[in-house]
CSV table of C-alpha atoms in Angstrom, one decimal:
chain,number,residue,atom,x,y,z
A,1,MET,CA,-0.1,0.0,0.0
A,2,SER,CA,1.3,3.5,-0.8
A,3,GLY,CA,-0.4,5.4,2.0
A,4,SER,CA,-3.9,6.3,3.3
A,5,SER,CA,-6.6,7.9,1.0
A,6,PRO,CA,-6.7,11.8,1.2
A,7,GLN,CA,-9.2,13.3,3.6
A,8,ILE,CA,-12.0,14.8,1.4
A,9,THR,CA,-15.2,16.4,2.5
A,10,VAL,CA,-18.0,15.1,0.5
A,11,ARG,CA,-20.1,17.7,-0.8
A,12,SER,CA,-23.8,17.1,-2.5
A,13,LEU,CA,-24.2,16.7,-6.0
A,14,ALA,CA,-27.8,15.3,-5.9
A,15,ASP,CA,-28.4,15.9,-9.7
A,16,ALA,CA,-25.5,14.1,-11.2
A,17,LYS,CA,-26.3,10.9,-13.3
A,18,VAL,CA,-23.2,8.5,-12.6
A,19,ALA,CA,-22.5,5.2,-14.2
A,20,ILE,CA,-20.8,2.5,-12.2
A,21,ILE,CA,-19.1,0.3,-14.6
A,22,SER,CA,-17.7,-3.0,-13.4
A,23,SER,CA,-15.9,-6.1,-14.9
A,24,SER,CA,-17.8,-9.4,-14.8
A,25,TRP,CA,-14.4,-11.2,-13.9
A,26,HIS,CA,-13.9,-11.9,-10.2
A,27,LEU,CA,-17.3,-10.8,-9.6
A,28,ASP,CA,-17.6,-11.0,-5.9
A,29,LEU,CA,-14.6,-8.7,-5.5
A,30,CYS,CA,-15.9,-6.2,-8.1
A,31,ASN,CA,-19.5,-6.3,-6.2
A,32,ASP,CA,-17.3,-5.2,-3.1
A,33,LEU,CA,-16.0,-2.4,-5.2
A,34,ILE,CA,-19.5,-1.4,-6.5
A,35,ALA,CA,-20.8,-1.2,-2.9
A,36,GLY,CA,-17.8,1.0,-1.9
A,37,ALA,CA,-18.8,3.1,-5.0
A,38,GLN,CA,-22.5,3.4,-4.2
A,39,LYS,CA,-21.6,4.4,-0.6
A,40,GLY,CA,-19.5,7.1,-1.7
A,41,LEU,CA,-22.3,8.2,-4.2
A,42,ALA,CA,-24.9,8.1,-1.8
A,43,GLN,CA,-22.8,10.3,0.8
A,44,ALA,CA,-22.9,13.0,-2.1
A,45,SER,CA,-26.9,12.6,-2.0
A,46,ILE,CA,-26.4,11.0,-5.7
A,47,THR,CA,-29.7,8.9,-6.5
A,48,GLN,CA,-29.3,8.6,-10.3
A,49,ILE,CA,-27.0,5.7,-10.3
A,50,GLU,CA,-26.9,2.6,-13.0
A,51,VAL,CA,-24.5,-0.3,-12.5
A,52,ILE,CA,-23.4,-1.6,-15.9
A,53,TYR,CA,-21.5,-5.0,-16.1
A,54,VAL,CA,-19.2,-5.6,-18.9
A,55,PRO,CA,-17.3,-9.0,-19.7
A,56,GLY,CA,-13.9,-7.9,-18.8
A,57,SER,CA,-11.7,-4.8,-17.5
A,58,PHE,CA,-10.9,-4.3,-21.0
A,59,GLU,CA,-14.2,-3.6,-22.1
A,60,ILE,CA,-14.6,-0.5,-19.3
A,61,PRO,CA,-13.3,2.5,-21.6
A,62,LEU,CA,-15.8,1.8,-24.6
A,63,ALA,CA,-18.6,1.2,-22.1
A,64,SER,CA,-17.6,4.7,-20.3
A,65,GLN,CA,-17.6,6.2,-23.7
A,66,ILE,CA,-21.2,4.9,-24.3
A,67,ALA,CA,-22.5,6.0,-20.9
A,68,PHE,CA,-21.2,9.5,-21.9
A,69,GLU,CA,-23.0,9.5,-24.8
A,70,LYS,CA,-25.9,8.6,-23.3
A,71,GLY,CA,-25.8,11.4,-20.8
A,72,PHE,CA,-24.2,10.3,-17.8
A,73,ASP,CA,-22.0,12.8,-16.0
A,74,ALA,CA,-19.5,10.8,-14.5
A,75,VAL,CA,-18.5,7.1,-14.5
A,76,VAL,CA,-16.7,5.0,-11.5
A,77,ALA,CA,-14.8,2.1,-13.4
A,78,VAL,CA,-14.2,-0.8,-11.1
A,79,GLY,CA,-12.5,-4.3,-11.7
A,80,LEU,CA,-9.8,-6.6,-11.0
A,81,ILE,CA,-6.8,-7.6,-13.5
A,82,LEU,CA,-4.6,-10.4,-11.7
A,83,LYS,CA,-0.9,-11.0,-12.8
A,84,GLY,CA,-0.6,-14.2,-14.6
A,85,GLU,CA,2.2,-15.9,-16.0
A,86,THR,CA,2.2,-14.0,-19.2
A,87,PRO,CA,2.8,-10.5,-20.5
A,88,HIS,CA,-1.0,-10.3,-21.1
A,89,PHE,CA,-1.5,-8.7,-17.7
A,90,ASP,CA,0.8,-5.7,-18.9
A,91,TYR,CA,-1.1,-5.4,-21.8
A,92,VAL,CA,-4.5,-5.1,-20.5
A,93,CYS,CA,-3.2,-2.8,-17.6
A,94,GLN,CA,-2.0,-0.5,-20.0
A,95,GLY,CA,-5.0,-0.6,-22.4
A,96,VAL,CA,-7.4,-0.1,-19.8
A,97,THR,CA,-5.6,2.6,-18.0
A,98,GLN,CA,-5.1,4.3,-21.5
A,99,GLY,CA,-8.5,3.9,-22.7
A,100,ILE,CA,-10.3,5.4,-19.4
A,101,ILE,CA,-7.8,8.2,-19.8
A,102,ASP,CA,-8.5,8.9,-23.2
A,103,VAL,CA,-12.3,8.7,-22.8
A,104,SER,CA,-12.3,11.2,-19.8
A,105,LEU,CA,-10.5,13.6,-21.8
A,106,LYS,CA,-12.7,13.2,-24.9
A,107,PHE,CA,-15.5,14.0,-23.0
A,108,SER,CA,-14.0,16.2,-20.5
A,109,LYS,CA,-15.9,14.3,-17.9
A,110,PRO,CA,-14.5,12.5,-14.8
A,111,ILE,CA,-13.9,8.6,-14.6
A,112,GLY,CA,-13.0,7.5,-11.1
A,113,PHE,CA,-10.4,4.7,-11.4
A,114,GLY,CA,-11.3,1.7,-9.2
A,115,VAL,CA,-9.8,-1.0,-11.5
A,116,LEU,CA,-7.4,-3.1,-9.3
A,117,MET,CA,-4.3,-4.2,-10.8
A,118,CYS,CA,-2.8,-6.8,-8.4
A,119,ASN,CA,-0.1,-9.3,-8.0
A,120,ASP,CA,-2.4,-11.9,-6.3
A,121,MET,CA,-5.8,-12.0,-4.7
A,122,ASP,CA,-4.5,-10.9,-1.4
A,123,GLN,CA,-3.5,-7.5,-2.6
A,124,ALA,CA,-6.8,-7.3,-4.3
A,125,ILE,CA,-9.0,-8.1,-1.3
A,126,ALA,CA,-6.9,-5.5,0.9
A,127,ARG,CA,-8.1,-3.0,-1.5
A,128,SER,CA,-11.5,-4.1,-2.2
A,129,GLY,CA,-13.6,-2.5,0.7
A,130,THR,CA,-14.7,-6.0,2.0
A,131,ALA,CA,-14.9,-6.6,5.8
A,132,GLY,CA,-11.2,-6.5,7.2
A,133,SER,CA,-9.8,-4.7,4.0
A,134,LYS,CA,-7.4,-2.0,4.6
A,135,GLU,CA,-8.8,0.2,1.8
A,136,ASP,CA,-11.8,0.6,-0.3
A,137,LYS,CA,-11.0,1.5,-3.9
A,138,GLY,CA,-14.6,1.7,-5.0
A,139,TYR,CA,-15.2,4.3,-2.6
A,140,ASP,CA,-12.4,6.3,-3.2
A,141,SER,CA,-12.8,6.1,-7.1
A,142,ALA,CA,-16.6,7.4,-6.3
A,143,ILE,CA,-15.2,10.4,-4.1
A,144,ALA,CA,-12.5,11.2,-6.9
A,145,ALA,CA,-15.3,11.4,-9.6
A,146,ILE,CA,-17.6,13.5,-7.3
A,147,GLU,CA,-14.7,16.0,-6.3
A,148,LEU,CA,-13.9,16.6,-10.3
A,149,LEU,CA,-17.8,17.0,-11.3
A,150,HIS,CA,-17.7,19.8,-8.5
A,151,LEU,CA,-14.6,21.0,-10.2
A,152,ARG,CA,-16.1,20.8,-13.4
A,153,SER,CA,-19.4,22.9,-12.3
A,154,LYS,CA,-17.3,25.8,-11.0
A,155,LYS,CA,-17.8,28.7,-13.4
């Protein structure tokens, strides 16, 4: 772990429409990340939330683009990519990361980045927000997206 999350006061953003886009791989863990994201969005009084499942993390950038085209204000992207024995891990991690950045910049809309890229399941669980975990990257990602929505709405 690289340290604790920043302390951010969550401000209301009740009129925001947010998509939580999740990989379907490692679904139990992804559902914990989704729960964390929902908790963060609820703290900002956001009720217009849609959870969208895609086959894998590689599909998250395109699903985010489609969500923005359909009028969502922000996306919280969650998933888990586990390191295996081949370079596939590196390519998927790079593709997902770059794709999410590209979509966010293209639409000038925030995407909270909650896609875990871990060496093993223990690392993933420690970051998943499940009972006993040290971090909740689903929650943290939602808060990041909310903060950027506030920044975007400032005139």
